[in-house]
Coordinates of C-alpha atoms in Angstrom, one line a residue:
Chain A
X1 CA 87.2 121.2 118.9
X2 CA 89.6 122.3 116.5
X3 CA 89.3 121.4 112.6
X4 CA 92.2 118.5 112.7
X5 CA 90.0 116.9 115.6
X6 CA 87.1 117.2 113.6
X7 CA 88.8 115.8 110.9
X8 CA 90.2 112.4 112.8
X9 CA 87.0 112.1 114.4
X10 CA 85.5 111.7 110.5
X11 CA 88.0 109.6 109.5
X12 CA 87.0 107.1 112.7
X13 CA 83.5 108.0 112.0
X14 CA 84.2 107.1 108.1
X15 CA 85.9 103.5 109.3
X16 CA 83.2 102.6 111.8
X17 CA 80.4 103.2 109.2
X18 CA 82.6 101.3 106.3
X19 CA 83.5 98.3 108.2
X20 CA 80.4 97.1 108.5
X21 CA 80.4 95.4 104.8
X22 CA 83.4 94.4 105.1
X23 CA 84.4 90.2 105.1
X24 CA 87.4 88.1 105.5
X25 CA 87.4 86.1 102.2
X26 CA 89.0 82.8 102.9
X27 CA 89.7 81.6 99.3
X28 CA 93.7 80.7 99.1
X29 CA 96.1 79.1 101.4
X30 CA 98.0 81.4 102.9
X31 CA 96.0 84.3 104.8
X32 CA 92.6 85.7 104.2
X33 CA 91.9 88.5 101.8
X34 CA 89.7 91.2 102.1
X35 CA 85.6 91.4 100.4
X36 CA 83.5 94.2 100.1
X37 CA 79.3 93.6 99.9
X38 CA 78.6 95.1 96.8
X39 CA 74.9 94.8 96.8
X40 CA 72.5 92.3 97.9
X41 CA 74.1 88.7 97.6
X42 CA 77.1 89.8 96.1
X43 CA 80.4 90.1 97.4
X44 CA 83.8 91.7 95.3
X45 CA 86.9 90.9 96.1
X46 CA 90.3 90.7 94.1
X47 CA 90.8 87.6 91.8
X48 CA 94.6 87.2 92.5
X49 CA 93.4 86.4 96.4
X50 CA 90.6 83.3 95.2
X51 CA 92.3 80.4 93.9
X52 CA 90.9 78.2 91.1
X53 CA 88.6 75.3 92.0
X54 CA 88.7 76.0 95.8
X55 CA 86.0 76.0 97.7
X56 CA 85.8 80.0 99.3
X57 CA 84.3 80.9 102.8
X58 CA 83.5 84.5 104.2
X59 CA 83.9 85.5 107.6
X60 CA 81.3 88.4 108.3
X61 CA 82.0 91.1 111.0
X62 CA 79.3 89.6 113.7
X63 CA 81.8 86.3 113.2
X64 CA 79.3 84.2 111.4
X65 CA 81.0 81.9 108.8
X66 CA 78.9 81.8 105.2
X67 CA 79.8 79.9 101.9
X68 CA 80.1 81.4 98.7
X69 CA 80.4 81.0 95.1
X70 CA 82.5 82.7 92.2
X71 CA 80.3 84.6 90.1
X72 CA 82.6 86.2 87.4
X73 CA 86.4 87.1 87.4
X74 CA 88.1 89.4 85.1
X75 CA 91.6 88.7 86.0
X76 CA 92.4 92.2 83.5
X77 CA 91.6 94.2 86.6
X78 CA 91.6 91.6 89.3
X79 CA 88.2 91.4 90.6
X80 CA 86.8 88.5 91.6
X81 CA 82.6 88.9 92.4
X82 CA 81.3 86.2 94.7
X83 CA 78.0 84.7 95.2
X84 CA 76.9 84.8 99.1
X85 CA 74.2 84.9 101.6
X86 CA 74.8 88.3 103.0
X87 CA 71.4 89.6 102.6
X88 CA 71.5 90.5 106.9
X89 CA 74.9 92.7 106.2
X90 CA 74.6 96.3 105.1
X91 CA 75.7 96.7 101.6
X92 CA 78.5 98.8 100.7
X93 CA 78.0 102.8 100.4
X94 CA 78.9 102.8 97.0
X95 CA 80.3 106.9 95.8
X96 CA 80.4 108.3 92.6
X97 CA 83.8 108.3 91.8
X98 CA 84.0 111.0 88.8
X99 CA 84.8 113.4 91.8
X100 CA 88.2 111.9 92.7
X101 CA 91.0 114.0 92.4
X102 CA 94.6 113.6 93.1
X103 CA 95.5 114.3 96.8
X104 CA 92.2 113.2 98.2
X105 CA 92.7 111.8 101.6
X106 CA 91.7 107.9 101.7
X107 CA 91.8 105.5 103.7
X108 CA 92.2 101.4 102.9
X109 CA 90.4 99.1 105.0
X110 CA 91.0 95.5 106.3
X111 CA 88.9 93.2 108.4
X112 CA 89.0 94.2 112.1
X113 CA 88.5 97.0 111.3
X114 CA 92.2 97.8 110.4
X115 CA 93.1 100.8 108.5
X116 CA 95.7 102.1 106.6
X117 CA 95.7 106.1 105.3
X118 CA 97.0 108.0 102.4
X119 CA 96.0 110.1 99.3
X120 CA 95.2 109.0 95.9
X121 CA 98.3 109.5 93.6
X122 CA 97.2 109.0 90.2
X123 CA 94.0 108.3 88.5
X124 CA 95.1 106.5 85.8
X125 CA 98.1 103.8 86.6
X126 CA 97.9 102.3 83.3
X127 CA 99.0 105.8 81.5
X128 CA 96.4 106.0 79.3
X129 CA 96.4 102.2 77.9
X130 CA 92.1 102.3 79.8
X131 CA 90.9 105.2 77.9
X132 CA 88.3 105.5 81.4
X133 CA 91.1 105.0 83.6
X134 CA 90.1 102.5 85.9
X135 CA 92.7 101.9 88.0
X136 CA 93.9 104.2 90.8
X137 CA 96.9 104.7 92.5
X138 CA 97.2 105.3 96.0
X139 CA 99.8 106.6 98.3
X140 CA 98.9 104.4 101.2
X141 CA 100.6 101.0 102.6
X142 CA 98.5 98.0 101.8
X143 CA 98.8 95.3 104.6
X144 CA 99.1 92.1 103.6
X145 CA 95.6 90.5 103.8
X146 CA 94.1 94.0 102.8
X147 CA 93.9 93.0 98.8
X148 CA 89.8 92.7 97.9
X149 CA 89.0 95.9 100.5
X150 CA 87.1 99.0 100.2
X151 CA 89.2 102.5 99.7
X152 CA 86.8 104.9 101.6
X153 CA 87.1 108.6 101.7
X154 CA 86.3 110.7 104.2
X155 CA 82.5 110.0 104.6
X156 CA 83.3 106.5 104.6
X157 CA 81.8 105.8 101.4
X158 CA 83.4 102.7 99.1
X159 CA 85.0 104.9 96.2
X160 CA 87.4 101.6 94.5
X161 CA 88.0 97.9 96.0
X162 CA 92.5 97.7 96.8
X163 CA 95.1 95.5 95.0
X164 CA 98.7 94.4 95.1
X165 CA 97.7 92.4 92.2
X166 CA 98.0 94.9 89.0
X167 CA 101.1 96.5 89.3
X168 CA 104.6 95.2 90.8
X169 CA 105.1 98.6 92.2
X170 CA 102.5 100.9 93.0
X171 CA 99.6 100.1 95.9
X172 CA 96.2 100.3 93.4
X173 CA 92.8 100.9 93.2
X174 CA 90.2 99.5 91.0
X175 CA 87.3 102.5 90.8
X176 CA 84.0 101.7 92.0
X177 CA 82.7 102.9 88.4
X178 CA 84.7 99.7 86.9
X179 CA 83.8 97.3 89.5
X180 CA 80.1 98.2 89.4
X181 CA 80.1 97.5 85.6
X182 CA 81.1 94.3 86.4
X183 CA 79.0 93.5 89.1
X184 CA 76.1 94.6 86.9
X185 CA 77.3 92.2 83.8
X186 CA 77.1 89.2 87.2
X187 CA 73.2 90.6 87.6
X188 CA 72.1 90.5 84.2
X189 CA 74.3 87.6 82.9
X190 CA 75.1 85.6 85.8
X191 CA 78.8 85.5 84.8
X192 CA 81.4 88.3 83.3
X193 CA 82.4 87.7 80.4
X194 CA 86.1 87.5 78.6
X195 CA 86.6 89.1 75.2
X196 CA 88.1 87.1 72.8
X197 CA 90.0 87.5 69.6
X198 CA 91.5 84.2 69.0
X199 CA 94.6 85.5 68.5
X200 CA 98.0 84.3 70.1
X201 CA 100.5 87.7 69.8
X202 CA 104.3 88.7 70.4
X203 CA 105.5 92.2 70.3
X204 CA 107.6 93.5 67.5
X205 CA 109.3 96.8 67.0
X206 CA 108.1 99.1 64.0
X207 CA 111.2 99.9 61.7
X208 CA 111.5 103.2 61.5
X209 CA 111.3 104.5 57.7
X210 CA 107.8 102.5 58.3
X211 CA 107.2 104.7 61.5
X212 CA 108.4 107.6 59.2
X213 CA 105.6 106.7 56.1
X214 CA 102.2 105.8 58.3
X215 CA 103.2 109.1 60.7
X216 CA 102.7 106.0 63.8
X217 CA 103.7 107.6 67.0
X218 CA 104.1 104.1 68.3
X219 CA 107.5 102.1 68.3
X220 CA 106.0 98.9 68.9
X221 CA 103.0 97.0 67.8
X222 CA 102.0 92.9 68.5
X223 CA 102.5 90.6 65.3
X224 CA 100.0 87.8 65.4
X225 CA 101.6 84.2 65.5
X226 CA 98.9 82.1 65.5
X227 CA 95.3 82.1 65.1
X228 CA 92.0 80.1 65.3
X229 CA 90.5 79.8 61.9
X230 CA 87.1 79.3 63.8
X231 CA 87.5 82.4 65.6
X232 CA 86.2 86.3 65.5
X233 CA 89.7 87.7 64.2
X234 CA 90.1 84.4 61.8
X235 CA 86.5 84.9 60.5
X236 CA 86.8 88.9 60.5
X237 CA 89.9 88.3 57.7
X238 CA 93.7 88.6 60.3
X239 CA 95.9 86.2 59.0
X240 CA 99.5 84.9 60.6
X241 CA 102.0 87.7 60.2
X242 CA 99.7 90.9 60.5
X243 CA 100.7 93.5 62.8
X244 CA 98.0 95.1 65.3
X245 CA 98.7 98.8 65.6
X246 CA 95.5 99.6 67.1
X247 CA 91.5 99.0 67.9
X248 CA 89.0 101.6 67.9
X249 CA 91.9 103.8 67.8
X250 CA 93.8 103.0 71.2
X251 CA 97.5 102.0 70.2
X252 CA 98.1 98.6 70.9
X253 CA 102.1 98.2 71.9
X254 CA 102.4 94.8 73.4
X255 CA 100.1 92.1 74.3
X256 CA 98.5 93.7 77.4
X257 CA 97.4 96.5 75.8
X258 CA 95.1 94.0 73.9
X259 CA 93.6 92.5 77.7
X260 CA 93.4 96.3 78.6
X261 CA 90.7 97.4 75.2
X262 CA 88.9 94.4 75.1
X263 CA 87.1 95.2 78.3
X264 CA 84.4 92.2 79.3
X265 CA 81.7 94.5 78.1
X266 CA 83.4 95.0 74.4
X267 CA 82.0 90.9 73.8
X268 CA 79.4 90.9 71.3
X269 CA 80.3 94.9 69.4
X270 CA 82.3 95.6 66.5
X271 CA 85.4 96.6 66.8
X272 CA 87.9 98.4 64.2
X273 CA 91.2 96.6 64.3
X274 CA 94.1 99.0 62.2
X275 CA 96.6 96.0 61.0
X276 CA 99.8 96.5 58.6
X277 CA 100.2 94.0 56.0
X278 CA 103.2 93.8 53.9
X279 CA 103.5 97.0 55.4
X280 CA 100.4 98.3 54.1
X281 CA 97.5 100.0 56.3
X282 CA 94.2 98.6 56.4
X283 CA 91.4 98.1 58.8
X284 CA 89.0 95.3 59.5
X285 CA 86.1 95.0 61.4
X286 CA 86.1 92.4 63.9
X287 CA 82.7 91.2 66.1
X288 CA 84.3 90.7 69.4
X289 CA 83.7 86.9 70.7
X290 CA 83.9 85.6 73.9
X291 CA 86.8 83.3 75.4
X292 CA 85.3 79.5 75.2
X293 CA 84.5 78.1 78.9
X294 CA 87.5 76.2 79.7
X295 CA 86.9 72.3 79.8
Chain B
X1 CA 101.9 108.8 105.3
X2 CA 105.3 109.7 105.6
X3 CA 107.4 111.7 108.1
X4 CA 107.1 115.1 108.8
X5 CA 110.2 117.2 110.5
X6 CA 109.1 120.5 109.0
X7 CA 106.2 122.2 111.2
X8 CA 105.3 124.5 108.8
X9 CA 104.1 121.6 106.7
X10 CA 101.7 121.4 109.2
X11 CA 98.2 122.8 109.7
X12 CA 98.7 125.6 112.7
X13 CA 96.8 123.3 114.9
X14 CA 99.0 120.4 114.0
X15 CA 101.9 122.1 114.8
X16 CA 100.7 123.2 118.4
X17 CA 100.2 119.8 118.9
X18 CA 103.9 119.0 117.7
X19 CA 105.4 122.2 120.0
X20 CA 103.6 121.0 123.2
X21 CA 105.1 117.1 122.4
X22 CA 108.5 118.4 122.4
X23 CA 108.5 120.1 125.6
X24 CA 107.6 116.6 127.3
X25 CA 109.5 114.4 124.8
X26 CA 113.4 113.9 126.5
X27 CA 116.2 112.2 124.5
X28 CA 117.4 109.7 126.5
X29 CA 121.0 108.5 125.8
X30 CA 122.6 105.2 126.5
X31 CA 125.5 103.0 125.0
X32 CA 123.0 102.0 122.2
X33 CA 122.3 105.5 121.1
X34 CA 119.6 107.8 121.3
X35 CA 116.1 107.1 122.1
X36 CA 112.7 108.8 123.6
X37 CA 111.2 108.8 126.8
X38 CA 108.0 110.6 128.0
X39 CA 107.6 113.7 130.6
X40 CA 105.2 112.0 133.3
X41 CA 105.7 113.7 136.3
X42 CA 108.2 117.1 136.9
X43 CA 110.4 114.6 138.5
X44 CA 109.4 111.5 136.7
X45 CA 110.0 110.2 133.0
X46 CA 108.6 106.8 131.4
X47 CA 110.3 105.2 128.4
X48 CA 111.1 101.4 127.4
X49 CA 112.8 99.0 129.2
X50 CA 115.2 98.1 125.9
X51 CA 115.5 101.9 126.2
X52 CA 116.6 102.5 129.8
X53 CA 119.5 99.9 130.4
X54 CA 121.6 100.6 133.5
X55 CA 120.9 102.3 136.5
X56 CA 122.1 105.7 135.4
X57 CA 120.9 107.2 132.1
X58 CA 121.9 110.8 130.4
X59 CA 119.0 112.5 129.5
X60 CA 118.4 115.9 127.5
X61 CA 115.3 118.1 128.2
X62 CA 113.6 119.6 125.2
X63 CA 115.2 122.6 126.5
X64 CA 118.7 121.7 125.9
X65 CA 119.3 121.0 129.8
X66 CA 121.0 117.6 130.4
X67 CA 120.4 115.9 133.5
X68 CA 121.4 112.7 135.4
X69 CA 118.7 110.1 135.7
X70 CA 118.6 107.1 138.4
X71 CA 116.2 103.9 137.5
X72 CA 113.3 103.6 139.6
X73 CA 111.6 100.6 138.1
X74 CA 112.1 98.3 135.2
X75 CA 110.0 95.6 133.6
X76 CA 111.4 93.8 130.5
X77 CA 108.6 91.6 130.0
X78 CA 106.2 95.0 130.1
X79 CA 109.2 96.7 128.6
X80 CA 108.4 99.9 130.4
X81 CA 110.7 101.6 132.7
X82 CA 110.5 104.8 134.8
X83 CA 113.3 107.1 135.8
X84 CA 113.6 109.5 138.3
X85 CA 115.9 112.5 137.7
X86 CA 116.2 116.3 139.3
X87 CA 112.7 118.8 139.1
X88 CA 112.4 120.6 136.6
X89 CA 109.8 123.3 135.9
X90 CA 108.1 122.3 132.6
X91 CA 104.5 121.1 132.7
X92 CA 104.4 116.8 132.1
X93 CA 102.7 115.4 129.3
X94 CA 98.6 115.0 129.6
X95 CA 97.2 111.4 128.8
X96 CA 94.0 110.4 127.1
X97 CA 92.0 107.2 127.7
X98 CA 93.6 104.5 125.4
X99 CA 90.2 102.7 125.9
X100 CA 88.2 105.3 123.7
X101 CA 91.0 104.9 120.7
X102 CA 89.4 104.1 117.5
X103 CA 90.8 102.8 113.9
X104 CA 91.3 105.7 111.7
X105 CA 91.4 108.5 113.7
X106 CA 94.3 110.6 113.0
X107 CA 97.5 110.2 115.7
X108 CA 100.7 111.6 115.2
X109 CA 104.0 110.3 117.1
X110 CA 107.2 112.5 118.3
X111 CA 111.0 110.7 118.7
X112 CA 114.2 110.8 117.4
X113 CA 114.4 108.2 114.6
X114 CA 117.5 107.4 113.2
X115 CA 119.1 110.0 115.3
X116 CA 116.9 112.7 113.5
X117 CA 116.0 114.4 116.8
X118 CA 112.1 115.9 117.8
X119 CA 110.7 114.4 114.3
X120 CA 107.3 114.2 114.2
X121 CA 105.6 111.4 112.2
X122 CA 101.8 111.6 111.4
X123 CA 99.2 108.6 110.4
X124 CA 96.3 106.8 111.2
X125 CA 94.8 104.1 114.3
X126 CA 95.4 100.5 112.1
X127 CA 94.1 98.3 114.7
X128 CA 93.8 98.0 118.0
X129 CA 94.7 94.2 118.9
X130 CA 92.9 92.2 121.4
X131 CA 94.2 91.7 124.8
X132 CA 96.7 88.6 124.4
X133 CA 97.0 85.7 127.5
X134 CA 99.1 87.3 129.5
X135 CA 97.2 90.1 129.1
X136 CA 99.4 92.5 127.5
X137 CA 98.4 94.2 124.1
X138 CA 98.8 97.0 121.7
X139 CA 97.7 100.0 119.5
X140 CA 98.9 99.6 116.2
X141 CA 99.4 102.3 113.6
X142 CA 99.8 102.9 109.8
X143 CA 102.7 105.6 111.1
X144 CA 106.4 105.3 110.1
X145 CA 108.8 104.8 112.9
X146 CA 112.0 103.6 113.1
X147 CA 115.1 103.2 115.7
X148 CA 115.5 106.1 118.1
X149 CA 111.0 106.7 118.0
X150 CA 111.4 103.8 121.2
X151 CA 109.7 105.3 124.2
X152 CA 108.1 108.4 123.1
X153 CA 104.8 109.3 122.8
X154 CA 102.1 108.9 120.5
X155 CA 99.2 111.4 120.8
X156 CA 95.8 112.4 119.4
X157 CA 94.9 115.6 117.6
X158 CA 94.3 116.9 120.9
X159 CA 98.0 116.2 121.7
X160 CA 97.0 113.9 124.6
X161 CA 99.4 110.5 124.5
X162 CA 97.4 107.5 124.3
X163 CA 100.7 105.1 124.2
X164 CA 104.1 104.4 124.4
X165 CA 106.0 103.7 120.9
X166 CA 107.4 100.4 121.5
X167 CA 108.2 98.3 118.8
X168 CA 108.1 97.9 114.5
X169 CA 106.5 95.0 112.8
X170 CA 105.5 94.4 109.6
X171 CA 105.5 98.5 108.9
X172 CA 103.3 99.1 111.3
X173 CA 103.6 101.1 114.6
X174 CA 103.0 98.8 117.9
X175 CA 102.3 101.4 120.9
X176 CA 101.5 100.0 124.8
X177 CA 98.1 101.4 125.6
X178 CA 98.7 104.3 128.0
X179 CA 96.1 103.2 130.5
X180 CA 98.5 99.9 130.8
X181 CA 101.2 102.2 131.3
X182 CA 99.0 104.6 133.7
X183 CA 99.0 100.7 135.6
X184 CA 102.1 100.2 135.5
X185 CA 103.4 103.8 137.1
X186 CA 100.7 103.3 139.7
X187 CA 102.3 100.1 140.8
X188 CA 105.4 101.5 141.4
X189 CA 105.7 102.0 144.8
X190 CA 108.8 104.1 144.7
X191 CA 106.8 106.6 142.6
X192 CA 104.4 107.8 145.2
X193 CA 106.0 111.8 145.6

């Protein structure tokens, strides 16, 4: 047997032991997504594929239809975590993803099994905007229906859930670091939470003798437009007019770049929000709220 | 993954595999261009119907040689044809079991797309469909293919062709099994040498 054999016997090996986790996620009209069991009861899958106020079934791989249940979304990385009675499925072979590199060999999976193969081309799509990186691209075609699924290396361990949903143009990843922080926040909260600055933003280019002064490498910031008295950036002191630059030090540029800091685990800290007003530099400290339950 | 016309891209192995391909991959030329067709017996190739249209084709042998070839058999619905055409000395392509294929193991298809001729194009089992009512089905694969790939073979790492490349939808790859073409030759009675 000669190493290449080896090394597509692995990858068959690597889709065989994967696939068993793996659901069809009914939860929009058009056709099924892809779910991955996460751990015991709990199913991830991405939010863009689960429609509002729709009732979601799972197909499991022995054919069995189950009902489930969204748990918590965070639409910032699209991952939706659903509630289901999968206890009798394997859960997922979860990896440690801090050994990822660029040009590992991958492989996405659908349900099936189907399988799709690549390398990963970046580990951090967002250039810098996550400070942790959390999202991953790949160099692999994702079928349609494959959105939700595991991206398993070689050993067939779940190393980040697919996506066509972040980016218009590249096939991406969410790490299995990121989405196992948010399936921990649906254990110990029941829900994930959305930071909240209540704060409604534009961006605005910086003119640049003001660029020039403050040394800011950034030629954009987001102006705030309008803003609710009662909430944590009203109370903390922002008022109609004042430019974000940045929080805890990450530039902010445009209005995603706020969704991108204000991960769901930021709700509750302190944060240090850099504002110019009347041109002036000044920092406030803002206790990070989370978004009011819509009614 | 994408395709691959340089073989010193390739692991050594990988390569072997690609060398031993083209010396039972033929070019088969007809009014619609150039396509593929598979080395079966010394006397003997198999290709697409869509690909063998008229009684008499032109082929080219990977050595350069062009021959005549006469249609033995054609069946549009099966779109698989053989040809017969003079002996020639090189040894035919060897066939796996299409049964033991599994998702994700690593296959790698040789053709002529787009006129590009002996390219090799590498990926990955996507899915192998079931068997639809009239009993026909296929081995699909996350492997690029396009125009002029029609008839030739896609192989394992061992270089052993487990189907026919036959048709592109969606992206993917749609190969007939090669036990289904193994069937197919068999019932041929004007193939019995």
């Amino acid at each position: 047997m000669t190493a290449v054999m080896e090394l597509s016997d692995a990858l068959a090996g690597a889709v065989a032991r994967a696939s068993g986790s793996v659901l069809a996620v009914h939860g929009r009209r058009r056709l099924p997504s892809t779910g991955v069991h996460w751990r015991a009861g709990l199913v991830v899958t991405a939010n863009h594929t689960v429609e509002p106020d729709r009732e979601v079934t799972l197909t499991a791989p022995d054919g069995r239809t189950l009902s489930a249940r969204v748990a918590g979304r965070d639409p910032g990385l699209d991952i939706a975590v659903l509630r289901a009675e999968v206890e009798s499925m394997p859960a997922a072979d979860v990896a440690d993803d801090g050994e990822l590199r660029v040009g590992h060999l991958v492989l996405a999976l659908g349900v099936g099994p189907r399988a799709s193969a690549g390398i990963i081309s970046a580990l951090d799509v967002r250039g810098g905007r996550q400070p942790a990186g959390e999202v991953l691209a790949v160099d692999l075609t994702l079928y349609p229906g494959f959105s939700g699924g595991p991206l398993i290396d070689v050993r067939g361990r779940v190393v980040g859930i697919t996506t066509s949903g972040v980016s218009r143009h590249l096939q991406c990843a969410i790490r299995a670091g990121a989405v196992g922080r948010l399936v921990e926040q649906v254990v110990r909260g029941g829900r994930i939470p959305r930071a909240y600055l209540g704060v409604g933003t534009q961006a605005v280019e910086l003119p640049e003798p003001l660029r020039d002064r403050l040394s800011l490498a950034q030629r954009t910031a987001v102006i705030v437009l309008n803003i609710r008295s009662d909430g944590p950036a009203g109370a903390a002191g922002v008022v109609i007019g004042d430019l974000i630059v940045a929080i805890d030090g990450h530039a902010i540029t445009e209005p995603e770049d706020l969704v991108a800091v204000l991960r769901p685990d930021r709700v509750g800290q302190v944060v240090a929000v850099s504002i110019l007003r009347g041109g002036e530099p000044r920092e406030l400290r803002v206790t990070v709220g989370e978004r009011p339950q819509r009614a | 993954m994408s395709v691959l016309s340089a073989p010193e891209a390739l692991p050594p192995h990988l390569a072997e595999i690609a060398d031993r391909l083209r010396q039972v991959t033929v070019e088969i030329y007809s009014t619609r261009g150039c396509a593929a067709g598979i080395l079966w017996a010394p006397d003997l190739i198999v290709t697409n119907a869509h690909v063998a249209r008229g009684p008499r084709v032109l082929v080219r042998l990977a050595d350069d040689r062009r021959v005549d070839a006469h249609l033995v058999t054609a069946d549009r619905r099966a779109d698989l044809a053989v040809l017969r055409m003079p002996r020639c000395e090189v040894a035919p392509a060897a066939l796996a079991d299409s049964d033991a294929v599994r998702v994700g193991a690593l296959v790698v298809a040789l053709g002529h797309p787009l006129g590009l001729r002996r390219t090799l194009t590498a990926g990955v089992v996507h899915a192998v469909s079931p068997p639809r009512p009239d009993g026909r089905r296929w081995i699909q694969a996350d492997l690029r293919l396009a125009p002029g790939n029609s008839g030739g073979p896609l192989a394992d790492t061992a270089g052993h062709v487990i189907g026919i490349n036959t048709m592109i939808a969606g992206g993917l790859a749609l190969a007939i099994p090669i036990n289904d073409v193994r069937r197919f030759v068999a019932s041929t009675p004007a193939t019995v040498t």
